[in-house]
XYZ file of C-alpha atoms in Angstrom:
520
model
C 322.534 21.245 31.623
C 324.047 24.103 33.476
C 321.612 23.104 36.290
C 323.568 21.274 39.261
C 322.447 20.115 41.897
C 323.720 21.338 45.167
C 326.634 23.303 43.708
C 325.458 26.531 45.199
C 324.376 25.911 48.693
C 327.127 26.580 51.481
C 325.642 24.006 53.323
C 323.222 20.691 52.689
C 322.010 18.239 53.575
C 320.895 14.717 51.300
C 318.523 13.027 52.118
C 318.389 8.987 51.035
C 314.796 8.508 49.863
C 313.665 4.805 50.629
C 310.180 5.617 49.763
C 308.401 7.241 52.765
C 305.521 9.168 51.622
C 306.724 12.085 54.432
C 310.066 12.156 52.377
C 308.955 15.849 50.963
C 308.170 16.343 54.583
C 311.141 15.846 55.432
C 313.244 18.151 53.262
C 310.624 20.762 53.806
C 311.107 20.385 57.713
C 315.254 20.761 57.278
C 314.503 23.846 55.098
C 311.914 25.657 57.446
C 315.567 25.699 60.034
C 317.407 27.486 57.397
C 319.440 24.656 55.728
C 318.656 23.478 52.161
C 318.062 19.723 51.558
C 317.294 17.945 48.633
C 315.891 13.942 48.177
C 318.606 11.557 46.335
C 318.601 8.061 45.284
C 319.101 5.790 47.876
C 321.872 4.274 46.042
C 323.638 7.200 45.133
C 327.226 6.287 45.431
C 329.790 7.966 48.025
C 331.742 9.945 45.115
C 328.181 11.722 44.370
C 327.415 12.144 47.719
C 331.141 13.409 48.435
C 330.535 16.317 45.669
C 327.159 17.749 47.119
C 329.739 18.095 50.166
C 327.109 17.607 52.579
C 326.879 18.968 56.345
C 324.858 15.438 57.126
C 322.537 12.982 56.001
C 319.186 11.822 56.954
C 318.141 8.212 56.044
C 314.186 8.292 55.249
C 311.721 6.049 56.079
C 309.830 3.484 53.888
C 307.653 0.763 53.418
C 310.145 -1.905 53.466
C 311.872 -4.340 55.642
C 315.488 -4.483 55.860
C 316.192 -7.736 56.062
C 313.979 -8.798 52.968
C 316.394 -9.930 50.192
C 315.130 -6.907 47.719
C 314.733 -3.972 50.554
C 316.698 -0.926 49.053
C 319.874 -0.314 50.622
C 323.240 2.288 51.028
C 326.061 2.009 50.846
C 327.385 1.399 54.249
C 329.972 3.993 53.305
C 328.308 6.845 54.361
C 329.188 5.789 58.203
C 332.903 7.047 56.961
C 331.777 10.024 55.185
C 332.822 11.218 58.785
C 329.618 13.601 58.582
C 326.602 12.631 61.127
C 323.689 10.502 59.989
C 320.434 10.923 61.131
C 318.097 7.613 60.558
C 314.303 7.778 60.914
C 312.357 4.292 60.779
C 313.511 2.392 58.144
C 316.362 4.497 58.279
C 317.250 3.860 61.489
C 316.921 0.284 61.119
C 318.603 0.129 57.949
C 321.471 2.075 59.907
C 321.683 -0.170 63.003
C 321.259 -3.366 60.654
C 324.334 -2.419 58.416
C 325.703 -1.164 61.753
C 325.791 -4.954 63.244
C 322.318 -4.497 64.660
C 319.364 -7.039 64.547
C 316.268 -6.178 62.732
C 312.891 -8.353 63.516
C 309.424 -7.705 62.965
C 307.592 -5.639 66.108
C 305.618 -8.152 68.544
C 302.837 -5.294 67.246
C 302.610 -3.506 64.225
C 302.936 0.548 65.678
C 300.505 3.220 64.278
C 299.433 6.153 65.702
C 300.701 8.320 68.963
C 303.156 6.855 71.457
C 304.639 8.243 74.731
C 308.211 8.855 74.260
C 310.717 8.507 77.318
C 313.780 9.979 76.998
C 316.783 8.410 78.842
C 320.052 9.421 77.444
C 321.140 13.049 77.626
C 322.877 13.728 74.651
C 322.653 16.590 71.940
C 319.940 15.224 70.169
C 317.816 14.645 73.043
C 318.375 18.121 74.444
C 315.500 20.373 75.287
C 313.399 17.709 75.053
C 311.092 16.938 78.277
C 311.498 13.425 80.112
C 308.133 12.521 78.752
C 306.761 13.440 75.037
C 304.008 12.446 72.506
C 305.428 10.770 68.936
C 304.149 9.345 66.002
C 304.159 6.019 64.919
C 304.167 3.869 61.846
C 306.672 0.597 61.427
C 306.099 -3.150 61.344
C 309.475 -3.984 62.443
C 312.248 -2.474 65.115
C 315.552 -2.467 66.234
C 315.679 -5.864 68.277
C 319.254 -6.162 69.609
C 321.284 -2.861 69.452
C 324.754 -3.505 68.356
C 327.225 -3.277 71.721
C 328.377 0.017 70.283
C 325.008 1.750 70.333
C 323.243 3.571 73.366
C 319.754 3.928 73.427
C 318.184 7.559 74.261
C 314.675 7.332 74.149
C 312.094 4.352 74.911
C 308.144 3.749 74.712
C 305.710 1.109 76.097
C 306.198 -1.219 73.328
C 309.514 -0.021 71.781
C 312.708 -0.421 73.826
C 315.049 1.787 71.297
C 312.978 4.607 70.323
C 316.158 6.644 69.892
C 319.440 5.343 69.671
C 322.804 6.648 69.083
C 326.266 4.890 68.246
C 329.074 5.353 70.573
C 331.571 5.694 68.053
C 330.393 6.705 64.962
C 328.354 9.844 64.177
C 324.943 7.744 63.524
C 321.587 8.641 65.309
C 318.511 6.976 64.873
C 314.714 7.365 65.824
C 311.802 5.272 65.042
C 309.272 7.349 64.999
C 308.551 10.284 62.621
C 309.285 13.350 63.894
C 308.919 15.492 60.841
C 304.822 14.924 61.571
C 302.766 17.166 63.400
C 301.741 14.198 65.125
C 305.055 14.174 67.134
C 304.615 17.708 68.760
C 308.327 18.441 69.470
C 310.150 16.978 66.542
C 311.033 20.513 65.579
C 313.675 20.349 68.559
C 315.071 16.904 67.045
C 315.545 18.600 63.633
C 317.022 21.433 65.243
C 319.563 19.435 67.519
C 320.692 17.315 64.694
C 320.856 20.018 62.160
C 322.796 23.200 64.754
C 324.093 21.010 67.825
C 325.371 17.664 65.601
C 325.890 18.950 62.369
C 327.005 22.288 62.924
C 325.162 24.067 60.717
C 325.135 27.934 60.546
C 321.299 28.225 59.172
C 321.230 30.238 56.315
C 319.546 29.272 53.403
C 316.633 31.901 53.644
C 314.592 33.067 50.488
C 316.125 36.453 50.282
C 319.495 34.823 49.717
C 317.768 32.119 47.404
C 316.328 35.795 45.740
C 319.950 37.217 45.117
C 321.587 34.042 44.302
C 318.614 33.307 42.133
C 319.289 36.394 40.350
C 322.989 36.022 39.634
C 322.531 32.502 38.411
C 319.813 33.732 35.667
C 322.678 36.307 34.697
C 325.186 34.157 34.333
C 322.741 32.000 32.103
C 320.983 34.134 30.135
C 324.065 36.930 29.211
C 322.327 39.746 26.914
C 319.810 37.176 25.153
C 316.513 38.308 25.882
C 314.049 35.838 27.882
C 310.071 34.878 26.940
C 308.009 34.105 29.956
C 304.789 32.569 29.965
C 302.359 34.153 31.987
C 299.288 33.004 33.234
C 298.509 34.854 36.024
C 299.123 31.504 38.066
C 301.538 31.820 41.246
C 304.651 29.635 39.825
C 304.187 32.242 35.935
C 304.026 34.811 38.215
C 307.104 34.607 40.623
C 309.023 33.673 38.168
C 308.011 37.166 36.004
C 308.802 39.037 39.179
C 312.393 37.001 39.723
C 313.136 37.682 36.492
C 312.325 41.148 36.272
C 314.462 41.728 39.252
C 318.020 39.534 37.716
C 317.546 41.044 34.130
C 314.926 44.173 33.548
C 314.055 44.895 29.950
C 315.603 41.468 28.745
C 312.368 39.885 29.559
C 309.378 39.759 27.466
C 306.040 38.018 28.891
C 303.354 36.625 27.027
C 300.239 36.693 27.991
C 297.476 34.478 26.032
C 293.671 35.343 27.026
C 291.871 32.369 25.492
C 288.494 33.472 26.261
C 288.357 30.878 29.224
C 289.804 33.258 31.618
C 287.595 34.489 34.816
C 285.970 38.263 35.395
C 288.642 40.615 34.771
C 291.553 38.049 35.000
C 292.675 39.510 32.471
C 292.786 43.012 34.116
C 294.475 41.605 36.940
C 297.453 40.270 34.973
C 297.898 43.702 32.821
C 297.685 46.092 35.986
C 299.904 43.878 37.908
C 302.909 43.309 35.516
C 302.739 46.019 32.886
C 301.579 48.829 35.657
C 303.315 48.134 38.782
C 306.013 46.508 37.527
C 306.476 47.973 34.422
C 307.291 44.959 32.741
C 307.333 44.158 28.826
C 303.850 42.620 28.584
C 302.216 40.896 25.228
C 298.659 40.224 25.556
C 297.603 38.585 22.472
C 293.164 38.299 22.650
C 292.756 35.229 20.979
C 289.234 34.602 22.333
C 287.956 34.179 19.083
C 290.276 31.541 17.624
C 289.759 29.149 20.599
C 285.712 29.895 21.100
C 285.660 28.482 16.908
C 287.663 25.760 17.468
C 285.980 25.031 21.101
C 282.333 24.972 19.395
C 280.470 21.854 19.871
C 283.060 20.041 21.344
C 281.795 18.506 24.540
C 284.493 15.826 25.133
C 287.365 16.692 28.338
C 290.162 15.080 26.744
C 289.324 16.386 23.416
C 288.559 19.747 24.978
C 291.866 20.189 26.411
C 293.729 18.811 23.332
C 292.374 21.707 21.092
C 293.259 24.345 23.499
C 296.774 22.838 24.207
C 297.411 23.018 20.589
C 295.834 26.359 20.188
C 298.062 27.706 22.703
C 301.205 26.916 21.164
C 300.317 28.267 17.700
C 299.591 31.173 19.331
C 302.321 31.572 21.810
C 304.635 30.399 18.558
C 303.818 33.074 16.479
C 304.056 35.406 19.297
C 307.637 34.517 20.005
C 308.721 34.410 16.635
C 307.640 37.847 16.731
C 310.300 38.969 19.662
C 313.877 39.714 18.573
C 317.328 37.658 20.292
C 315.201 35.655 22.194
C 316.968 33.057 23.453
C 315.427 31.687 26.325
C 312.304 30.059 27.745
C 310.997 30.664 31.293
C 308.994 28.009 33.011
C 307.435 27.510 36.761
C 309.177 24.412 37.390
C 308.864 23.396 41.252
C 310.482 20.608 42.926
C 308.017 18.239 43.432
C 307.761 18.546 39.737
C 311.379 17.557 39.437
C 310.250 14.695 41.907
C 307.657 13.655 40.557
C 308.888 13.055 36.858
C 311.543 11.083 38.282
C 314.444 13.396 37.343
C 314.395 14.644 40.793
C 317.402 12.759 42.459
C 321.153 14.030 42.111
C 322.787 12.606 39.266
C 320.374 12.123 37.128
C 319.260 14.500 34.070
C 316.909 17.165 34.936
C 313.620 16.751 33.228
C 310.990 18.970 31.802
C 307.912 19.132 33.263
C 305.466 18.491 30.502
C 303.285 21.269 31.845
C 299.742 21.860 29.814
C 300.666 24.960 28.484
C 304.074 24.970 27.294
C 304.243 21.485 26.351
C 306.148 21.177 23.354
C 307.369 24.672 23.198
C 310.816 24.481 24.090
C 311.703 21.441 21.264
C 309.969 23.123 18.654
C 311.259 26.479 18.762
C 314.870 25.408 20.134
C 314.734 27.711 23.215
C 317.040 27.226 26.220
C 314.613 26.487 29.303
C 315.328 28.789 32.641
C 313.672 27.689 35.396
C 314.752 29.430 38.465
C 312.343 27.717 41.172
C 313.132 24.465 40.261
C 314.508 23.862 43.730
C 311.813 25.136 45.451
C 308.023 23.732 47.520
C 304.761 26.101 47.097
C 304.818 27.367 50.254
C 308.817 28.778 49.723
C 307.324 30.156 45.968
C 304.873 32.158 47.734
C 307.352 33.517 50.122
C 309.327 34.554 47.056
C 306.559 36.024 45.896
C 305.542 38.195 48.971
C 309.353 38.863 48.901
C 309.415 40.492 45.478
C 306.354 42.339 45.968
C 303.689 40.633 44.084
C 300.152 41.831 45.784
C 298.351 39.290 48.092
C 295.840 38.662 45.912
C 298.098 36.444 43.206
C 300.619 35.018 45.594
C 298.114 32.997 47.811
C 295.978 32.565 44.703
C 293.995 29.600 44.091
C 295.251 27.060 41.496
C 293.355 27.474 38.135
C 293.630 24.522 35.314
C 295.241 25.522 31.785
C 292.185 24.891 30.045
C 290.639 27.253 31.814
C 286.676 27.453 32.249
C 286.576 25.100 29.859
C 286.997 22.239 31.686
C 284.469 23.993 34.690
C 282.047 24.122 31.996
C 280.348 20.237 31.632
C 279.264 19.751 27.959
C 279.892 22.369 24.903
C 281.491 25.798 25.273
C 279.621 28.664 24.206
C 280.021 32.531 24.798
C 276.885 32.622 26.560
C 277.006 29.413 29.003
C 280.891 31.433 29.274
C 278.533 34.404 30.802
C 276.371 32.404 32.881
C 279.341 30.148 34.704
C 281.566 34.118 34.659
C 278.980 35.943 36.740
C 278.770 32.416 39.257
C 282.092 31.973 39.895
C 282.398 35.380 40.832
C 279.818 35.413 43.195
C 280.871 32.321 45.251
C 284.240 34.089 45.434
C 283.450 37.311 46.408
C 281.592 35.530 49.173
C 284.387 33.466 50.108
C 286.597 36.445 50.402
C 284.263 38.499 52.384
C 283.981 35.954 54.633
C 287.229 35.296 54.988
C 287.755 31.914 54.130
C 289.991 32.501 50.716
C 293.422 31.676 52.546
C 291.493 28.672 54.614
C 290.448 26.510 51.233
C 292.745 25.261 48.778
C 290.417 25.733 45.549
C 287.183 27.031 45.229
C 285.066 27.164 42.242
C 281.740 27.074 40.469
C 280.338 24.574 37.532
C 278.487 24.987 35.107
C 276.383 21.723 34.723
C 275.077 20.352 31.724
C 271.458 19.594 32.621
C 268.317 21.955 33.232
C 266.074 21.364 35.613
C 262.671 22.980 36.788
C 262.042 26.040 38.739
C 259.400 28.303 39.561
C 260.779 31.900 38.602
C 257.957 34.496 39.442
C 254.765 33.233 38.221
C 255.532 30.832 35.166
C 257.814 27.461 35.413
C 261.717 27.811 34.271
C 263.974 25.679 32.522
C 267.343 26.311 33.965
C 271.045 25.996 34.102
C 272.563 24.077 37.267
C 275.477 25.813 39.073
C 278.033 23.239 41.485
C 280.095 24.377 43.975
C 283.048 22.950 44.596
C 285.381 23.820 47.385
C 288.265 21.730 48.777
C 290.718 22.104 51.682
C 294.231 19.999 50.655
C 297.877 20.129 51.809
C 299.477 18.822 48.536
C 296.106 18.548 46.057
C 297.396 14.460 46.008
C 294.544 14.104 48.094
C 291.502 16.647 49.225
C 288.606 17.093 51.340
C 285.525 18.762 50.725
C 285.259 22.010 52.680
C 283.110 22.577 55.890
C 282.009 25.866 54.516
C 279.283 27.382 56.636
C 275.657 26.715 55.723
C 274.634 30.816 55.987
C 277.724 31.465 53.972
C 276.515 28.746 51.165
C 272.840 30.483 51.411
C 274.288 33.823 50.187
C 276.280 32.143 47.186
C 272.826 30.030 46.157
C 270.468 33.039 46.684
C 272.567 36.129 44.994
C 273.692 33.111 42.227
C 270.141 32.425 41.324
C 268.764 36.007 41.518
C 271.626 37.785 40.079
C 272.958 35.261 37.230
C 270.126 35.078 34.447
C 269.763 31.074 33.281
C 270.244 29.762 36.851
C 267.577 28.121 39.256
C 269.327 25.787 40.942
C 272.905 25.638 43.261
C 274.392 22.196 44.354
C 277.239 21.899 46.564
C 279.974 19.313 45.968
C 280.792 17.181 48.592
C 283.094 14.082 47.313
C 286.749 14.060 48.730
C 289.562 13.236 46.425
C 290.434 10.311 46.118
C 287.952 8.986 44.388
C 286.633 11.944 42.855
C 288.937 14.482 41.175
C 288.856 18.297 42.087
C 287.730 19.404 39.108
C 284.714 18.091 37.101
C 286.514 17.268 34.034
């Protein structure tokens, strides 16, 4: 794979994963000061570690004890990588323990905000005030520091908050500060990363934009490139990269499947083919999916049939498109995480994403996936970067299957119409209002029950609209959204007057987990 991790970035900085669910956090923290970081294996041996060429390390946290017989470990040769080490929690215990430190469980099991005392001067403490709030979550703590280690920092319950050794370039703090809990654990990440480690702070998305660019040259050569577009953020920032690094080389498709929303459709086509000027199939292939859609009422079945429609249709499009060599996809990093390809030294991994699924095996493409190194959040700013209009870079996620999977029971051009006209009523609201950028996802469903209403004189027999709307950080886990009542009224009222086969408006309010985001 011509991918490598870390090859490219003047400066980085590993960090050893021992499980910590803030471990993204982490990395995202060290980025938002300028320096890339990527998670590794916590076993990842010295010689690996020694070609990333790091400017430090940070040891995560996790759920573990160190002195269990099966706790993950280092190897205690990073202490003579001669670069500084930066432990948090586990790390810091797992630091001080192979450090000659002793390691017992906490009289009390810490959770939640402590007052932090600093005592030590010293460059990580610096800026900090003599008294701070930080977050806490650990079972066990440093008992005995090791005579070469100095503490820093103390609270009520926890005599070695912060520690440093005397010798060796190893720092460690037990609580979290890449929380918002712990209010000034910016300043920690900044001392350790400019006044310990030296670094110069430059890994900023408009040089990830032109290095971006000259790696998809060097790649790609004359061969032209296909991109899948779907009008999604991650399709779309990667159109707009690629545009930039290689022009007319690039050929999108774009499949309408007849499960798009109002004028989605438009959107896509005025955006790429008429402000960028960029070489844009649309291939209409409502009618093939509506056929093969009809009577189908099953999810999993549902999305099966479109998944498979997709690629025949995408297949003979690219067939179509001479010297194409390449396929783009909107690989992000937790992606890479998540499939468990993510750590150095191991193969990088294709997402299995729902609409290119089997493409690249089946047609023998070479994938390019120029954001696999990057969170949402940086995407977006990639996106603003290049130019793409507000209105797809902080866009809403929207599933593959489209408004099939919004629409409970079988799939039909008119129950299409009915849940169309909803959905674009509760959005229109949501953006008059304001509250678009505030909510993670917002959407309407199309139930598959009718219920009773009075509609002028006689008695209906109606369709049932849902609303769903969810505020989420990482969509692992969501809550429904406060949404004002007055703002809901408007939805229910123009939804039931304005969409014919409505009389009735529920709102959704189940968090996730247990309930999913969407219905199906």
């Amino acid at each position: 794979m011509w991918y490598e991790y870390g090859m490219h970035h003047d400066e980085v900085i590993p960090i050893l994963d021992f499980g910590s669910q803030y471990s993204q956090l982490i990395a995202r923290r060290v980025r938002e000061k300028g320096v890339y970081s990527e998670l590794v294996r916590p076993d990842i041996s010295i010689a690996e570690l020694r070609k990333l060429n790091p400017k430090g390390l940070i040891l995560s946290g996790g759920p573990s004890s160190v002195y269990e017989p099966n706790a993950p470990k280092c190897d205690p040769g990073i202490f003579d990588l001669g670069v500084p080490v930066l432990g948090i929690c586990y790390g810091m215990q797992l630091g001080a323990h192979l450090l000659g430190g002793e390691v017992k469980p906490a009289k009390a099991r810490e959770f939640g905000r402590a007052k932090l005392k600093v005592i030590g001067h010293d460059p990580l403490t610096k800026g900090l005030p003599d008294e701070t709030t930080v977050w806490m979550s650990h079972g066990d703590q440093v008992h005995d520091l090791p005579e070469h280690f100095v503490a820093l920092a103390t609270t009520p319950t926890c005599p070695y908050a912060a520690a440093k050794h005397k010798t060796r370039p190893f720092y460690g703090v037990q609580f979290h500060p890449e929380v918002t809990h712990t209010p000034r654990g910016e300043t920690i990440f900044e001392n350790f990363l400019y006044e310990i480690c030296k670094c110069a702070g430059t890994w900023t998305m408009g040089n990830f934009i032109e290095q971006s660019v000259q790696r998809v040259r060097d790649q790609v050569g004359q061969a032209k490139v296909i991109c899948g577009l779907s009008g999604g953020v991650d399709s779309s920032v990667v159109a707009a990269l690629l545009h930039k690094a290689i022009g007319d080389q690039l050929v999108c498709i774009f499949v309408d499947n007849g499960l798009l929303r109002k004028n989605e459709r438009d959107l896509v086509e005025t955006t790429f083919r008429d402000h960028f000027k960029i070489n844009l199939i649309t291939n209409d292939a409502t009618e093939p999916f509506l056929r093969e859609l009809s009577g189908i009422t099953e999810p999993q079945q549902k999305r099966k049939i479109i998944g498979r429609e997709f690629i025949e249709v995408f297949k003979r499009e690219a067939e179509l498109i001479e010297g194409a060599k390449f396929l783009a996809q909107g690989t992000l990093y937790p992606d890479v995480i998540e499939s468990g390809h993510g750590y150095a030294g191991t193969a990088a991994n294709i997402k299995l994403h729902h609409n290119v699924g089997g493409l690249p095996e089946e047609l023998g493409f070479e994938l390019v996936e120029p954001l696999r190194e990057l969170f949402k959040d940086e995407v977006r700013r990639v996106g603003e970067m290049l130019g793409l209009p507000e209105n797809i870079v902080w866009r809403h996620p929207f599933p593959g299957p489209g408004l099939a999977v919004r629409i409970l029971g079988d799939v039909t051009p008119e129950r299409l119409r009915v849940l169309r006209d909803a959905d674009e009523i509760v959005l229109e609201e949501l953006v008059t209002h304001n509250l678009y950028r505030k909510t993670a996802q917002v959407f309407a469903v199309l139930l598959p029950i009718g219920t009773v209403g009075v509609m002028g004189d006689a008695r209906s027999y109606d369709s049932v609209i849902a609303i769903r709307a969810v505020e989420s950080q990482d969509f692992m886990t969501a809550d429904w959204a406060r949404i004002p009542f007055d703002i809901l009224a408007t939805m229910s009222n123009r939804i039931i007057n304005e969409v014919r086969g409505v009389n009735r408006v529920v709102y959704d309010i189940s968090s996730k987990p247990p309930a999913t985001i969407e219905w199906e």
